[in-house]
CSV table of C-alpha atoms in Angstrom, one decimal:
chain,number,residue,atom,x,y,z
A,1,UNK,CA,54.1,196.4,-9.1
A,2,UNK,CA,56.3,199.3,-7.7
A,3,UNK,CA,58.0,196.7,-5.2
A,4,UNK,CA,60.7,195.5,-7.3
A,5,UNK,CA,62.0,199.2,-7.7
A,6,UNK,CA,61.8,200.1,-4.1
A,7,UNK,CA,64.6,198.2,-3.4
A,8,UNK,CA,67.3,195.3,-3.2
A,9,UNK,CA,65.4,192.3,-2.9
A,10,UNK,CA,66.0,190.9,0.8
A,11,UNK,CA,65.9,187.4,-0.7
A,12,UNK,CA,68.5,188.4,-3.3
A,13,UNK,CA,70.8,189.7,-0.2
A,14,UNK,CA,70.0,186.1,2.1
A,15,UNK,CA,71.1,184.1,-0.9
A,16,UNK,CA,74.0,186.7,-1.8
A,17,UNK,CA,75.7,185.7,1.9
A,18,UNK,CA,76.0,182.5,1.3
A,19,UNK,CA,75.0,179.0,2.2
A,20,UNK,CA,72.9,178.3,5.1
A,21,UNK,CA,75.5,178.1,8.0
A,22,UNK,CA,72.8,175.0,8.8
A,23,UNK,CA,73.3,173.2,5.5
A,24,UNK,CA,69.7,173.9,4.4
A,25,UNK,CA,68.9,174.6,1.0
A,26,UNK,CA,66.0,176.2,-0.3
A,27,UNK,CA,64.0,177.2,-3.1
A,28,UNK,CA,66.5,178.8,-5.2
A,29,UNK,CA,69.2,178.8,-3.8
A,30,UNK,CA,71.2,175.6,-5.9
A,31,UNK,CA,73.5,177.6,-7.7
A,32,UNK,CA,75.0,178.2,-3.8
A,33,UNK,CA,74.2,175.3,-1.9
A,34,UNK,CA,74.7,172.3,-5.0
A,35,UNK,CA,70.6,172.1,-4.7
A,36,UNK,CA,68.3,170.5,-8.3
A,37,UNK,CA,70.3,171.6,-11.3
A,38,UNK,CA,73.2,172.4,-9.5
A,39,UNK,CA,75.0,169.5,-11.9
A,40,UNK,CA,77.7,172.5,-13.2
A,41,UNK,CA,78.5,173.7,-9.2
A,42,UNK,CA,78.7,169.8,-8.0
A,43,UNK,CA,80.0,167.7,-10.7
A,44,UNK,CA,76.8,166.0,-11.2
A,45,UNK,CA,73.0,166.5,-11.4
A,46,UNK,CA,71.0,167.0,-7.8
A,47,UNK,CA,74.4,165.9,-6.2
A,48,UNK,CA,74.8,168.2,-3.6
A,49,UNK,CA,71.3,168.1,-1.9
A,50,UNK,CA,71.4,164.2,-1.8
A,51,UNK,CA,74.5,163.8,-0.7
A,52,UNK,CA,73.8,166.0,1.5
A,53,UNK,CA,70.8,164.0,3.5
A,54,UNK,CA,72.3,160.8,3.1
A,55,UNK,CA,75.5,162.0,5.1
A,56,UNK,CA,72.9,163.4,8.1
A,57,UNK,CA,71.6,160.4,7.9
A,58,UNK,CA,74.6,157.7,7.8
A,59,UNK,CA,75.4,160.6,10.9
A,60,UNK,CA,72.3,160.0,12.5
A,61,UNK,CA,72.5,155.9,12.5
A,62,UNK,CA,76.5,155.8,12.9
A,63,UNK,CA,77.3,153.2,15.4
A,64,UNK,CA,73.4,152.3,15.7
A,65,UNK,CA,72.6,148.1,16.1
A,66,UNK,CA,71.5,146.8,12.3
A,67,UNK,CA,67.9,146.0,13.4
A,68,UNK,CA,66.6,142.3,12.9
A,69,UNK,CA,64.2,141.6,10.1
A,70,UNK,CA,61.8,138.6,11.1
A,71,UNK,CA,60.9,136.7,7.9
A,72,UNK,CA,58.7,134.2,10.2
A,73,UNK,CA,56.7,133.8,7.2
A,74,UNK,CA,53.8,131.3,7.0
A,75,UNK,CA,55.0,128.2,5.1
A,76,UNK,CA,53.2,124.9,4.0
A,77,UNK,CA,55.7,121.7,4.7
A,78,UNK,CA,53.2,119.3,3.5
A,79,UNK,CA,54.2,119.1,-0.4
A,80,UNK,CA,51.2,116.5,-0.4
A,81,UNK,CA,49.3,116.7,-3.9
A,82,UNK,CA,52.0,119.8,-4.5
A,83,UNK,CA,53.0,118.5,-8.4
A,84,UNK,CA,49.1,118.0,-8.8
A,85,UNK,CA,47.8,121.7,-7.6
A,86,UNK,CA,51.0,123.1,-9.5
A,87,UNK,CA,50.1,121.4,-13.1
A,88,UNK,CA,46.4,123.2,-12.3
A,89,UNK,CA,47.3,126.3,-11.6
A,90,UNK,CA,50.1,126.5,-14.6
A,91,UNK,CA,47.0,125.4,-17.1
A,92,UNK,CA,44.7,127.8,-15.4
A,93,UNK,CA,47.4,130.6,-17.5
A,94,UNK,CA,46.5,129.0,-21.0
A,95,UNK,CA,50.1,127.2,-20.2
A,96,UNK,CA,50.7,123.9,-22.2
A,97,UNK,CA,50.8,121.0,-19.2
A,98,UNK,CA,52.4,117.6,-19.5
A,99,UNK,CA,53.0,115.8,-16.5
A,100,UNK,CA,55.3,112.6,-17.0
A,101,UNK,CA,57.5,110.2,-15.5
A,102,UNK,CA,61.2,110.8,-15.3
A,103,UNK,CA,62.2,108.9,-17.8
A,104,UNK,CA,60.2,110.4,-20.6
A,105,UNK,CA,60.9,114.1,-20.3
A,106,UNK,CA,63.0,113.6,-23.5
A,107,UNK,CA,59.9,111.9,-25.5
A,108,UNK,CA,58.0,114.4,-24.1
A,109,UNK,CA,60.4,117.3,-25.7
A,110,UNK,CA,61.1,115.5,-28.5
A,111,UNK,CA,56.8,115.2,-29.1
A,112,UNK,CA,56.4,119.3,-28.0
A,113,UNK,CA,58.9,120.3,-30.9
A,114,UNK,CA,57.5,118.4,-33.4
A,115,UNK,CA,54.0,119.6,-33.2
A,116,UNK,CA,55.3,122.8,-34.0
A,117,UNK,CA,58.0,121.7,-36.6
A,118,UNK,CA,61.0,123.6,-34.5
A,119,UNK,CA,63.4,124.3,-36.9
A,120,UNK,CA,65.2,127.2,-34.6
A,121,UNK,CA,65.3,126.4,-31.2
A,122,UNK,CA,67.9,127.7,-28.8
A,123,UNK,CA,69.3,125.5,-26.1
A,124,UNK,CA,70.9,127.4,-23.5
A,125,UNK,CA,74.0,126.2,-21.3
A,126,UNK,CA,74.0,123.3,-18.8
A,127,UNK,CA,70.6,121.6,-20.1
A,128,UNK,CA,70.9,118.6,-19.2
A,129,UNK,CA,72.4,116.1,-22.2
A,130,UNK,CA,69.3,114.0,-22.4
A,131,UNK,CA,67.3,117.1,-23.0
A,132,UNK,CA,69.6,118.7,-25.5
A,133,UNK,CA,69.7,115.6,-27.1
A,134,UNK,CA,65.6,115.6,-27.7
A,135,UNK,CA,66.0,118.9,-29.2
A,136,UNK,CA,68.3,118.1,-31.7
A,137,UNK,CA,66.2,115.0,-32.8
A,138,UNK,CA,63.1,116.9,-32.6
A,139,UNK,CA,64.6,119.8,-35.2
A,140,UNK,CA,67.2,117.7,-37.4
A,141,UNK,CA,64.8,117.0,-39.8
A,142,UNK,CA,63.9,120.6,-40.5
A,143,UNK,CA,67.5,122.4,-40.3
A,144,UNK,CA,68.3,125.2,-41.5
A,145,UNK,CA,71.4,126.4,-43.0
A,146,UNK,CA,74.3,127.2,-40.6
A,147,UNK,CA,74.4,130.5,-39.2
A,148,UNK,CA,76.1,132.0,-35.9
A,149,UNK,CA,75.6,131.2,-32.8
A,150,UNK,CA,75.2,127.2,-34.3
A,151,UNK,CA,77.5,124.6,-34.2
A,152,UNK,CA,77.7,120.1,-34.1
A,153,UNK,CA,75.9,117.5,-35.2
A,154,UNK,CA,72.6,118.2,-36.3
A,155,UNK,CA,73.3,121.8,-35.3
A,156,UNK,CA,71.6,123.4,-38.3
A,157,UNK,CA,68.9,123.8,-35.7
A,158,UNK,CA,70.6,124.0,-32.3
A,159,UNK,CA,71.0,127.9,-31.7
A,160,UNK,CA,73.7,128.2,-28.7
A,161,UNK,CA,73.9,131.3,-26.9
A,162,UNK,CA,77.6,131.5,-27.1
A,163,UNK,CA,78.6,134.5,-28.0
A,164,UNK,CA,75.4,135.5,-27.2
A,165,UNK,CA,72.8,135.7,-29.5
A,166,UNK,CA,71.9,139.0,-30.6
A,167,UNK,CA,68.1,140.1,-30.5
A,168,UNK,CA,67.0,139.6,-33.5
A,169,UNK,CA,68.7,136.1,-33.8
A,170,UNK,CA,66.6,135.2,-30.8
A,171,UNK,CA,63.3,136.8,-32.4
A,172,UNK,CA,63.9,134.4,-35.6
A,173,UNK,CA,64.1,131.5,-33.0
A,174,UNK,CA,61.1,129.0,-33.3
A,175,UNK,CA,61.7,128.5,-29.0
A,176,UNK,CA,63.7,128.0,-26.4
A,177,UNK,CA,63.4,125.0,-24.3
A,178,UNK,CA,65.1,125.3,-20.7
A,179,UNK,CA,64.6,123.8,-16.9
A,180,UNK,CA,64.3,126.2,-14.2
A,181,UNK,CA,65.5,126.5,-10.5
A,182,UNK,CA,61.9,126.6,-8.8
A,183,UNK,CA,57.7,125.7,-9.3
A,184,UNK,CA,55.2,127.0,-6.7
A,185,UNK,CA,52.2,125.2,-6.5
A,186,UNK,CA,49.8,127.8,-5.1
A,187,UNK,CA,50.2,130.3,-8.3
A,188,UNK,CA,51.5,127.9,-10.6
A,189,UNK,CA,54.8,130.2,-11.4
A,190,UNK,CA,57.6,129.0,-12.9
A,191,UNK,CA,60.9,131.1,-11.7
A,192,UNK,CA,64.1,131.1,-13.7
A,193,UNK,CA,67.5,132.5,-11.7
A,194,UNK,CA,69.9,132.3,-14.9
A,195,UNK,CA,71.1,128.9,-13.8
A,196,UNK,CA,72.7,125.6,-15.8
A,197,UNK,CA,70.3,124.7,-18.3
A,198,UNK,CA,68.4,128.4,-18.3
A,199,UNK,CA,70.1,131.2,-19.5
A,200,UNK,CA,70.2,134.5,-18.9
A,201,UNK,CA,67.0,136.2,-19.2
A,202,UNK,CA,66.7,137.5,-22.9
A,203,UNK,CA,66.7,133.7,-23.9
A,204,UNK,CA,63.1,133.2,-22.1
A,205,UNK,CA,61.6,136.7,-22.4
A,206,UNK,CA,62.3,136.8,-26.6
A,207,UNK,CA,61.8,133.2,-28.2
A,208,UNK,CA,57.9,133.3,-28.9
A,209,UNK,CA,57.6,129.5,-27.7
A,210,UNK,CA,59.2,128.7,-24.5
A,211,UNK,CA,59.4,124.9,-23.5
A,212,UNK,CA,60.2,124.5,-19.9
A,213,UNK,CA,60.9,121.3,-17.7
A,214,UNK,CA,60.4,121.3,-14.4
A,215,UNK,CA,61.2,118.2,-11.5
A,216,UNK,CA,58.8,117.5,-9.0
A,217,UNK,CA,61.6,117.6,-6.5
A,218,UNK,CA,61.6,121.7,-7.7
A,219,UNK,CA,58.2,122.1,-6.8
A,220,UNK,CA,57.6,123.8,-3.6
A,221,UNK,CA,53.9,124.7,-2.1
A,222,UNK,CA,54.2,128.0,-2.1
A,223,UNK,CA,55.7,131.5,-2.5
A,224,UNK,CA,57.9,131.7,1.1
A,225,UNK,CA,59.4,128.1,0.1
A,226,UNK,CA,60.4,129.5,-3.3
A,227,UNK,CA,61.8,132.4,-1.4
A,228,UNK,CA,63.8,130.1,1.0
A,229,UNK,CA,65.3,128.4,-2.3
A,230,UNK,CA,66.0,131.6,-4.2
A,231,UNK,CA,69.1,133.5,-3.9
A,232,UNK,CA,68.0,136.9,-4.3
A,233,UNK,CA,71.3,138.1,-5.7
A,234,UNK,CA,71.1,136.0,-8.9
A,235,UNK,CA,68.5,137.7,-11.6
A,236,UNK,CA,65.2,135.9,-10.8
A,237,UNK,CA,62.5,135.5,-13.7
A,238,UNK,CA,59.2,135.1,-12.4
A,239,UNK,CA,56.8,133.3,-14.7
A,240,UNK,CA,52.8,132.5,-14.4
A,241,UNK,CA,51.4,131.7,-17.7
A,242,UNK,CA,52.4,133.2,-21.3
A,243,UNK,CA,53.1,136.9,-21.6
A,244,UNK,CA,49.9,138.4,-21.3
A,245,UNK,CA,48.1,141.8,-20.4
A,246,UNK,CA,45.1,143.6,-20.8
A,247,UNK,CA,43.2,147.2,-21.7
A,248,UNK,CA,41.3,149.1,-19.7
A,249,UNK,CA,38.3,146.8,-20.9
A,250,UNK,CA,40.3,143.8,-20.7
A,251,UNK,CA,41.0,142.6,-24.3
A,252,UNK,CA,43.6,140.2,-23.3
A,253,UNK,CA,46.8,140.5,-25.3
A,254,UNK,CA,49.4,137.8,-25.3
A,255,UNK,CA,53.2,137.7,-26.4
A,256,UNK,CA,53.5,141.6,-25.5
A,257,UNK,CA,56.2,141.2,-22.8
A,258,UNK,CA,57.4,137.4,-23.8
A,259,UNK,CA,56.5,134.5,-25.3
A,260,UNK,CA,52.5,133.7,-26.3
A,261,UNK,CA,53.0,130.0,-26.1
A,262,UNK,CA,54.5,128.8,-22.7
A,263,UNK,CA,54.3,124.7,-22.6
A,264,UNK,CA,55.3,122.9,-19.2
A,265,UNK,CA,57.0,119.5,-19.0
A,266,UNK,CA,56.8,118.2,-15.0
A,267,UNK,CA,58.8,115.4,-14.5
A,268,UNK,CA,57.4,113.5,-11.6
């Protein structure tokens, strides 16, 4: 108890002379050395000790060979039964399957949006005409009065994300229908990448009923073919079934994170 009176602290005196002629910081010593809640000393929070390791480490590799990254990973070229194995797996999620020819995609919208008397639905950029076209016939009959973010023929219904909609205009949206860039067989996901005819992300992850259409020709067999299509700079949506999670004693809760009611149109 006495020890503190005896005498200077020799700590006290090691932090008194300064930095560490090394560059190491220690317990205490940030108000010195720019060390955890340093912020006032360094112009910013922590600044000093990171900056600090980074720079003995961009020292460390300077001049060093970027190293090769082998992404040798195992793929499946045989799309064989692909669209088949893909419509399973999406239904195995409580997802809403249709598989059609080509040319009936629109019906097929046109059929989805009735049965739930769409009256809202937003329709994001670069859908392709035929599509957009299905919506508006599917929610003419029930439009509602213009508001932003509507505009055309038979627009009373046709929400356009332009300027963009604001939440809660997209949580009074019946749905959203949209295509997407890629469909992986082996876990039925859907992924989005903000693409024509997608959106950006809010427009799939608010809507409580999403409608998307995917082409066979997007289906791949699995995950590293998805990869290999993907460019990892654009904001990727990955998306296997409706929003969904469950407790510790797995009560299953849907339309937590996203929509509850994902319905897939595959256009053969």
């Amino acid at each position: 108890m006495s020890g503190g009176a005896a005498g200077p602290d020799p700590t006290a005196r090691a932090h008194a002379a300064g930095p560490d002629p090394r560059g190491r910081t220690g317990p205490g010593t940030g108000a010195a050395t720019g060390g955890p809640g340093t912020g006032a000393a360094t112009g910013g929070p922590g600044t000093g000790s990171r900056e600090l390791i980074l720079s003995r480490i961009r020292a460390a590799v300077a001049g060093a060979p970027e190293p090769g990254i082998t992404r040798a990973y195992r793929t499946s070229p045989d799309q064989a039964g692909a669209v088949e194995l893909f419509a399973e797996r999406v239904a195995d999620y409580r997802a809403v399957v249709h598989v059609v020819d080509a040319d009936e995609v629109a019906g097929a919208i046109t059929a989805a949006l009735g049965r739930r008397a769409a009256g809202r639905v937003v329709v994001p950029d670069g859908l392709p005409e035929e599509w957009a076209r299905a919506v508006r016939s599917a929610v003419e009959a029930g439009a509602v009065p213009l508001g932003r973010g509507t505009s055309g023929a038979g627009a009373a219904a046709i929400m356009r994300d332009a300027p963009a909609l604001s939440a809660a205009e997209l949580d009074a949206a019946d749905g959203v229908v949209t295509s997407c860039a890629v469909g992986i067989a082996e876990t039925g996901t859907i992924v989005l990448d903000a693409g024509p005819g997608q959106g950006r992300r809010a427009l799939t992850l608010v809507p409580d009923y999403h409608l998307c259409v995917v082409r066979a020709d997007q289906i791949v067999a699995g995950v590293p073919e998805a990869v290999g299509r993907l460019d990892p700079l654009r904001p990727l949506t990955w998306i296997s079934g409706p929003s969904a999670t469950s407790d510790i004693e797995l009560n299953r809760v849907e339309g937590v994170h996203g929509p509850r009611t994902l319905e897939v149109v595959i256009a053969r």
